[in-house]
Short mmCIF file of C-alpha atoms and ligand atoms in Angstrom, two decimals:
data_model
loop_
_atom_site.label_atom_id
_atom_site.label_comp_id
_atom_site.label_asym_id
_atom_site.label_seq_id
_atom_site.Cartn_x
_atom_site.Cartn_y
_atom_site.Cartn_z
CA MET A 604 0.00 0.00 0.00
CA LYS A 605 1.58 3.32 -1.09
CA THR A 606 -0.75 5.63 0.70
CA ASN A 607 -1.06 7.40 4.02
CA ALA A 608 -4.85 7.35 3.78
CA GLN A 609 -6.68 6.09 6.85
CA LEU A 610 -10.28 5.04 6.83
CA LEU A 611 -12.55 4.20 9.74
CA ILE A 612 -15.29 1.74 8.79
CA ILE A 613 -18.19 1.67 11.22
CA GLY A 614 -20.61 -1.26 11.05
CA THR A 615 -24.16 -0.97 12.35
CA GLY A 616 -25.88 -4.01 10.81
CA GLY A 617 -28.56 -4.15 8.13
CA THR A 618 -28.89 -6.28 5.01
CA ILE A 619 -25.32 -5.45 4.05
CA ALA A 620 -24.32 -7.54 7.08
CA GLY A 621 -27.07 -10.06 6.42
CA ALA A 622 -26.98 -13.74 5.54
CA GLY A 623 -29.56 -15.97 3.91
CA ALA A 624 -29.96 -19.72 3.52
CA SER A 625 -30.22 -19.61 -0.26
CA PRO A 626 -28.71 -17.34 -2.93
CA GLU A 627 -31.99 -17.44 -4.87
CA LEU A 628 -33.98 -15.70 -2.17
CA SER A 629 -32.45 -12.25 -2.07
CA THR A 630 -35.30 -10.84 0.05
CA ARG A 631 -35.36 -13.79 2.51
CA TYR A 632 -32.47 -13.50 4.94
CA GLU A 633 -31.57 -12.30 8.40
CA ALA A 634 -30.08 -8.81 8.68
CA ALA A 635 -27.11 -7.87 10.90
CA LYS A 636 -25.19 -11.16 11.07
CA VAL A 637 -21.67 -10.42 9.78
CA PRO A 638 -19.28 -8.30 11.91
CA ILE A 639 -17.84 -5.24 10.20
CA ALA A 640 -14.21 -6.43 10.02
CA ALA A 641 -15.30 -9.62 8.21
CA LEU A 642 -17.69 -7.68 5.96
CA ALA A 643 -15.08 -5.11 4.90
CA GLY A 644 -12.32 -7.74 4.77
CA ALA A 645 -14.28 -9.58 2.07
CA VAL A 646 -14.40 -6.50 -0.21
CA PRO A 647 -11.76 -7.14 -2.92
CA GLY A 648 -9.08 -4.47 -3.18
CA LEU A 649 -10.34 -2.28 -0.35
CA ALA A 650 -7.28 -2.74 1.88
CA ASP A 651 -5.00 -1.59 -0.99
CA HIS A 652 -6.37 1.95 -0.78
CA ALA A 653 -6.11 2.86 2.89
CA ARG A 654 -5.14 1.68 6.32
CA LEU A 655 -8.43 0.41 7.73
CA SER A 656 -9.77 0.51 11.26
CA PHE A 657 -13.15 -0.72 12.43
CA ALA A 658 -15.85 0.07 14.98
CA GLN A 659 -19.13 -1.69 15.64
CA PRO A 660 -21.28 0.44 17.97
CA VAL A 661 -24.45 -1.54 17.10
CA GLN A 662 -25.35 -4.63 15.07
CA LYS A 663 -29.03 -4.65 14.12
CA GLY A 664 -31.56 -4.22 11.38
CA SER A 665 -32.00 -0.49 10.88
CA TYR A 666 -35.73 -0.78 11.60
CA GLU A 667 -34.53 -1.43 15.21
CA ILE A 668 -32.19 1.55 15.40
CA ASP A 669 -33.30 4.10 17.99
CA ALA A 670 -32.13 7.42 19.39
CA THR A 671 -29.64 5.73 21.75
CA ASP A 672 -28.09 3.93 18.77
CA TRP A 673 -27.87 7.21 16.84
CA LEU A 674 -25.85 8.73 19.66
CA ALA A 675 -23.60 5.65 19.83
CA ILE A 676 -22.97 5.81 16.07
CA ARG A 677 -22.30 9.56 16.28
CA GLN A 678 -19.88 8.98 19.15
CA ALA A 679 -18.02 6.33 17.11
CA VAL A 680 -17.63 8.89 14.31
CA LEU A 681 -16.43 11.59 16.72
CA THR A 682 -13.94 9.18 18.31
CA GLY A 683 -12.53 8.38 14.88
CA LEU A 684 -12.39 12.02 13.78
CA ALA A 685 -10.49 12.91 16.97
CA ASP A 686 -7.47 11.43 15.18
CA PRO A 687 -6.22 14.18 12.84
CA ALA A 688 -4.59 11.53 10.64
CA LEU A 689 -7.96 9.97 9.75
CA THR A 690 -8.95 10.70 6.13
CA GLY A 691 -12.63 9.81 6.33
CA VAL A 692 -15.35 7.54 7.67
CA VAL A 693 -17.58 4.94 6.03
CA ILE A 694 -20.67 3.71 7.88
CA THR A 695 -22.45 0.55 6.78
CA HIS A 696 -26.13 0.66 7.72
CA GLY A 697 -29.45 -0.99 7.03
CA THR A 698 -31.22 0.82 4.24
CA ASP A 699 -34.63 1.20 5.94
CA THR A 700 -33.61 4.12 8.13
CA LEU A 701 -30.24 4.97 6.58
CA GLU A 702 -31.53 8.39 5.52
CA GLU A 703 -32.46 9.24 9.13
CA THR A 704 -29.05 8.34 10.60
CA ALA A 705 -27.33 10.16 7.71
CA PHE A 706 -29.52 13.25 8.29
CA LEU A 707 -28.86 13.21 12.03
CA LEU A 708 -25.10 13.12 11.44
CA HIS A 709 -25.38 15.77 8.71
CA HIS A 710 -26.87 18.21 11.23
CA SER A 711 -24.76 17.25 14.23
CA LEU A 712 -21.21 16.94 12.84
CA SER A 713 -19.17 19.85 11.57
CA ASP A 714 -15.86 18.20 10.62
CA PRO A 715 -15.03 18.83 6.93
CA ARG A 716 -13.73 15.27 6.46
CA PRO A 717 -16.04 12.93 4.54
CA VAL A 718 -18.53 10.77 6.40
CA VAL A 719 -20.19 8.39 3.92
CA LEU A 720 -23.06 5.99 4.64
CA THR A 721 -23.81 2.97 2.53
CA GLY A 722 -25.90 -0.19 2.71
CA ALA A 723 -27.13 -2.98 0.50
CA MET A 724 -30.44 -4.21 -0.80
CA ARG A 725 -29.21 -7.81 -1.04
CA PRO A 726 -27.33 -9.85 1.57
CA GLY A 727 -23.82 -11.12 0.88
CA THR A 728 -25.26 -14.63 0.30
CA ALA A 729 -27.40 -13.51 -2.68
CA HIS A 730 -26.42 -14.41 -6.27
CA SER A 731 -25.49 -10.84 -6.98
CA PRO A 732 -24.90 -8.97 -3.73
CA ASP A 733 -24.61 -5.18 -4.00
CA GLY A 734 -22.87 -4.71 -0.63
CA PRO A 735 -19.20 -5.24 -1.64
CA ALA A 736 -19.37 -2.72 -4.50
CA ASN A 737 -21.26 -0.24 -2.33
CA VAL A 738 -18.65 -0.48 0.46
CA PHE A 739 -15.79 -0.13 -2.03
CA ASN A 740 -17.45 2.84 -3.73
CA ALA A 741 -18.28 4.50 -0.41
CA ALA A 742 -14.63 4.12 0.59
CA MET A 743 -13.45 5.67 -2.67
CA VAL A 744 -15.76 8.63 -2.04
CA ALA A 745 -14.59 8.96 1.58
CA LEU A 746 -10.95 8.99 0.42
CA ASP A 747 -11.52 11.60 -2.29
CA PRO A 748 -10.52 15.17 -1.26
CA ALA A 749 -13.40 16.47 -3.43
CA SER A 750 -15.82 14.94 -0.91
CA ARG A 751 -14.70 17.24 1.91
CA ASP A 752 -16.97 20.00 3.18
CA ARG A 753 -20.12 18.69 1.52
CA GLY A 754 -21.84 17.44 4.68
CA VAL A 755 -22.67 13.78 5.15
CA LEU A 756 -22.88 11.71 1.97
CA VAL A 757 -24.72 8.53 1.01
CA VAL A 758 -23.36 6.17 -1.65
CA MET A 759 -25.70 3.55 -3.11
CA ASN A 760 -25.64 1.81 -6.48
CA GLU A 761 -22.81 3.97 -7.88
CA ARG A 762 -24.55 7.24 -7.00
CA ILE A 763 -23.37 9.87 -4.53
CA HIS A 764 -26.22 11.59 -2.67
CA SER A 765 -26.37 14.30 -0.04
CA ALA A 766 -27.86 13.25 3.30
CA ALA A 767 -29.92 16.44 3.02
CA TRP A 768 -31.98 15.16 0.12
CA VAL A 769 -31.71 11.40 -0.20
CA GLY A 770 -34.44 8.95 0.72
CA LYS A 771 -35.27 5.28 0.22
CA ARG A 772 -37.94 5.16 -2.46
CA HIS A 773 -38.12 1.46 -3.41
CA PHE A 774 -38.78 -1.54 -1.15
CA SER A 775 -36.39 -3.99 -2.81
CA SER A 776 -34.61 -2.73 -5.93
CA VAL A 777 -30.84 -2.12 -5.82
CA GLU A 778 -31.76 1.31 -7.21
CA ALA A 779 -33.71 2.08 -4.04
CA PHE A 780 -32.37 5.53 -3.20
CA SER A 781 -33.14 8.83 -4.85
CA SER A 782 -32.62 12.50 -4.13
CA GLY A 783 -35.75 13.34 -6.10
CA SER A 784 -35.81 16.69 -7.84
CA PHE A 785 -32.66 17.83 -5.98
CA GLY A 786 -30.70 15.17 -7.86
CA GLU A 787 -27.60 13.29 -6.84
CA LEU A 788 -24.23 14.99 -6.35
CA GLY A 789 -22.21 12.63 -8.49
CA SER A 790 -21.37 9.06 -9.29
CA VAL A 791 -18.64 6.55 -8.47
CA ALA A 792 -17.43 3.70 -10.63
CA ASP A 793 -14.16 1.85 -11.26
CA GLY A 794 -12.77 3.25 -8.02
CA GLN A 795 -13.25 6.83 -9.17
CA ALA A 796 -15.64 9.32 -7.58
CA GLY A 797 -16.92 12.12 -9.81
CA PHE A 798 -18.99 15.05 -8.57
CA HIS A 799 -21.07 16.46 -11.40
CA ARG A 800 -22.36 19.31 -9.22
CA ALA A 801 -20.29 22.18 -7.92
CA HIS A 802 -20.05 22.60 -4.16
CA ASP A 803 -23.51 23.61 -2.93
CA PRO A 804 -22.95 26.32 -0.29
CA SER A 805 -26.18 25.30 1.49
CA LEU A 806 -24.60 21.91 2.32
CA ALA A 807 -21.39 23.32 3.79
CA ALA A 808 -23.34 26.07 5.62
CA ARG A 809 -26.07 23.76 6.93
CA PRO A 810 -27.21 24.29 10.52
CA VAL A 811 -25.16 22.05 12.82
CA LEU A 812 -26.66 21.48 16.25
CA ASP A 813 -24.24 21.03 19.07
CA LEU A 814 -25.04 18.17 21.46
CA ALA A 815 -23.39 18.42 24.85
CA PRO A 816 -21.86 15.10 26.03
CA GLY A 817 -24.46 12.98 27.79
CA THR A 818 -27.41 14.73 26.14
CA ASP A 819 -30.35 12.47 25.32
CA LEU A 820 -32.61 13.02 22.35
CA PRO A 821 -36.21 13.77 23.38
CA ARG A 822 -39.16 11.77 22.08
CA VAL A 823 -40.87 13.15 18.99
CA ALA A 824 -43.92 11.34 17.61
CA VAL A 825 -45.13 11.24 14.00
CA VAL A 826 -48.82 11.16 13.06
CA PHE A 827 -49.65 9.99 9.55
CA GLY A 828 -52.40 12.05 7.90
CA HIS A 829 -55.11 10.38 5.80
CA SER A 830 -58.69 10.88 4.66
CA GLY A 831 -60.96 11.20 7.64
CA GLY A 832 -58.37 12.20 10.27
CA ASP A 833 -58.44 10.02 13.37
CA ALA A 834 -59.05 12.16 16.48
CA ASP A 835 -58.64 9.18 18.84
CA THR A 836 -55.19 8.28 17.55
CA LEU A 837 -54.09 11.91 17.72
CA ALA A 838 -55.50 12.24 21.25
CA ALA A 839 -53.66 9.12 22.43
CA ILE A 840 -50.38 10.37 21.01
CA ILE A 841 -50.80 13.82 22.57
CA ALA A 842 -51.74 12.23 25.90
CA SER A 843 -48.44 10.30 25.83
CA ARG A 844 -46.72 13.72 26.17
CA PRO A 845 -44.03 13.65 23.51
CA ALA A 846 -41.71 16.66 23.45
CA GLY A 847 -42.66 17.17 19.83
CA LEU A 848 -45.10 15.94 17.23
CA VAL A 849 -44.68 15.88 13.47
CA TYR A 850 -47.96 15.73 11.60
CA ALA A 851 -47.43 14.20 8.14
CA GLY A 852 -50.32 16.02 6.56
CA THR A 853 -51.98 15.40 3.24
CA GLY A 854 -51.03 17.60 0.28
CA ASN A 855 -49.42 20.83 1.45
CA GLY A 856 -49.25 19.57 5.06
CA ASN A 857 -52.99 19.88 5.59
CA ILE A 858 -54.68 18.78 8.80
CA PRO A 859 -58.47 18.26 8.90
CA LEU A 860 -60.45 21.08 10.57
CA ALA A 861 -61.81 18.62 13.15
CA LEU A 862 -58.28 17.91 14.46
CA ARG A 863 -57.08 21.50 14.69
CA PRO A 864 -58.39 22.22 18.22
CA GLN A 865 -56.34 19.23 19.45
CA ILE A 866 -53.27 20.56 17.65
CA ALA A 867 -53.76 24.02 19.16
CA GLN A 868 -54.18 22.53 22.63
CA ALA A 869 -51.04 20.41 22.22
CA VAL A 870 -49.08 23.56 21.34
CA ARG A 871 -50.53 25.38 24.38
CA ASP A 872 -49.48 22.38 26.50
CA GLY A 873 -45.89 22.83 25.36
CA ILE A 874 -45.64 20.17 22.64
CA VAL A 875 -43.80 21.51 19.58
CA VAL A 876 -45.93 20.66 16.55
CA VAL A 877 -44.35 20.54 13.10
CA ARG A 878 -46.52 20.36 10.01
CA ALA A 879 -44.92 18.22 7.28
CA GLY A 880 -46.39 16.56 4.19
CA ARG A 881 -46.74 12.89 3.32
CA GLY A 882 -45.91 13.60 -0.34
CA LEU A 883 -42.37 13.33 -1.67
CA GLU A 884 -41.53 16.71 -3.18
CA GLY A 885 -42.01 20.41 -2.52
CA THR A 886 -41.97 22.89 0.33
CA ILE A 887 -44.85 23.23 2.80
CA THR A 888 -46.41 26.71 2.57
CA ARG A 889 -46.41 28.48 5.92
CA ASN A 890 -49.63 30.39 6.70
CA SER A 891 -51.35 29.17 3.57
CA PRO A 892 -55.02 30.16 3.10
CA MET A 893 -55.84 26.64 4.33
CA PHE A 894 -53.69 26.67 7.44
CA ASP A 895 -52.91 29.57 9.77
CA ASP A 896 -49.67 28.49 11.44
CA ASP A 897 -49.26 31.78 13.28
CA SER A 898 -52.52 31.45 15.17
CA LEU A 899 -52.15 27.70 15.84
CA GLY A 900 -48.50 28.00 16.83
CA THR A 901 -47.27 25.34 14.41
CA ILE A 902 -43.90 25.16 12.67
CA THR A 903 -43.70 24.00 9.05
CA ALA A 904 -41.16 21.36 7.99
CA ALA A 905 -40.32 23.32 4.81
CA ARG A 906 -39.00 20.67 2.36
CA LEU A 907 -38.26 17.91 4.89
CA PRO A 908 -40.20 14.63 4.83
CA PRO A 909 -41.78 13.67 8.17
CA GLN A 910 -39.01 11.25 9.20
CA LYS A 911 -36.32 13.90 8.69
CA ALA A 912 -38.48 16.63 10.26
CA ARG A 913 -38.61 14.38 13.33
CA VAL A 914 -34.83 13.96 13.45
CA LEU A 915 -34.28 17.71 13.17
CA LEU A 916 -36.75 18.45 15.96
CA MET A 917 -35.11 15.87 18.26
CA LEU A 918 -31.72 17.47 17.61
CA ALA A 919 -33.02 21.02 17.98
CA LEU A 920 -34.81 20.32 21.26
CA ALA A 921 -31.77 18.45 22.63
CA ALA A 922 -29.52 21.36 21.66
CA GLY A 923 -31.87 23.81 23.41
CA THR A 924 -32.96 25.70 20.29
CA ARG A 925 -35.47 28.39 21.30
CA SER A 926 -38.96 27.86 19.88
CA GLY A 927 -38.77 31.22 18.08
CA ASP A 928 -35.76 29.95 16.14
CA LEU A 929 -37.25 26.64 15.03
CA GLN A 930 -38.95 27.87 11.85
CA GLY A 931 -35.70 29.44 10.66
CA LEU A 932 -33.93 26.15 11.34
CA TYR A 933 -36.39 24.19 9.17
CA ASP A 934 -36.16 26.81 6.44
CA ARG A 935 -32.35 26.43 6.31
CA ALA A 936 -32.12 22.63 6.67
C1 SIN B 512 -32.46 -2.89 7.40
O1 SIN B 512 -32.73 -1.71 7.16
O2 SIN B 512 -31.73 -3.21 8.35
C2 SIN B 512 -33.03 -3.99 6.57
C3 SIN B 512 -33.11 -3.63 5.15
C4 SIN B 512 -31.82 -3.28 4.49
O3 SIN B 512 -30.78 -3.12 5.07
O4 SIN B 512 -31.87 -3.16 3.25
#
């Protein structure tokens, strides 16, 4: 190896660390079986490009990952980045909630060095696993100086995405991730990363929320909007006293008239309510003719989908962001 590059590879579980009984059944397997050193050690050529170190803060399917796991993963990244000789970090993760962990790190880490998440849609035992190529490509992106100062990145299926915009859009295809109308930042193939977009200043200048050591993330609930809003479900969630509530409204974040008194009461009771949309694209209009946020005391999620709006609210409340500053935070995220 003729390089001084150093890469920390953090394993957290998921399909990429999964194993199945038969190569023909690429959706029938158990996630989170293979430890990270074995997983990365089986990626051909990887060790030729950097000195590798490993951490395994959790080993689970990402549908099991919770706020405590997020903080453990973040701490593993911070511990690695404390070494000034480290070039970058790759995190292997289940794809179900990869976008949430990536978004949390994007808004709670400020180091310019690359932090790149990747996963796989097929376990290593499938006929054509996507994990080894995804890990190799993520490593090539993490080692590329052009990846610095872009915030947290996600590499899947040869595409480089920003954690700000990416989401899982397909249940099972290897082309499961998309950044929608924002588009991906670049691509990576044959060991070569290529950014086809110039540095986006909004990524480097994103709000980064500082978490004091030992800080826990508060509970934020999500309510899914649908025809004929369900007052009983909303009441039960409010009665459970979350610190915040994201309402994934229909269309432009709409909430049925019948539920609005409950929303207003929740706000008066000190629950921060964020109005998001269950659709995939666009920016929620604040104080639209159909929804008076000022009088109800609601925040709008701007362009964030409900699951990312939840992450941002957990971070903001943990960091002690004043309620008057929350709308500005969503508008800049
Ligand atoms: C998971 O998210 O852990 C399971 C699915 C996957 O990794 O693709």
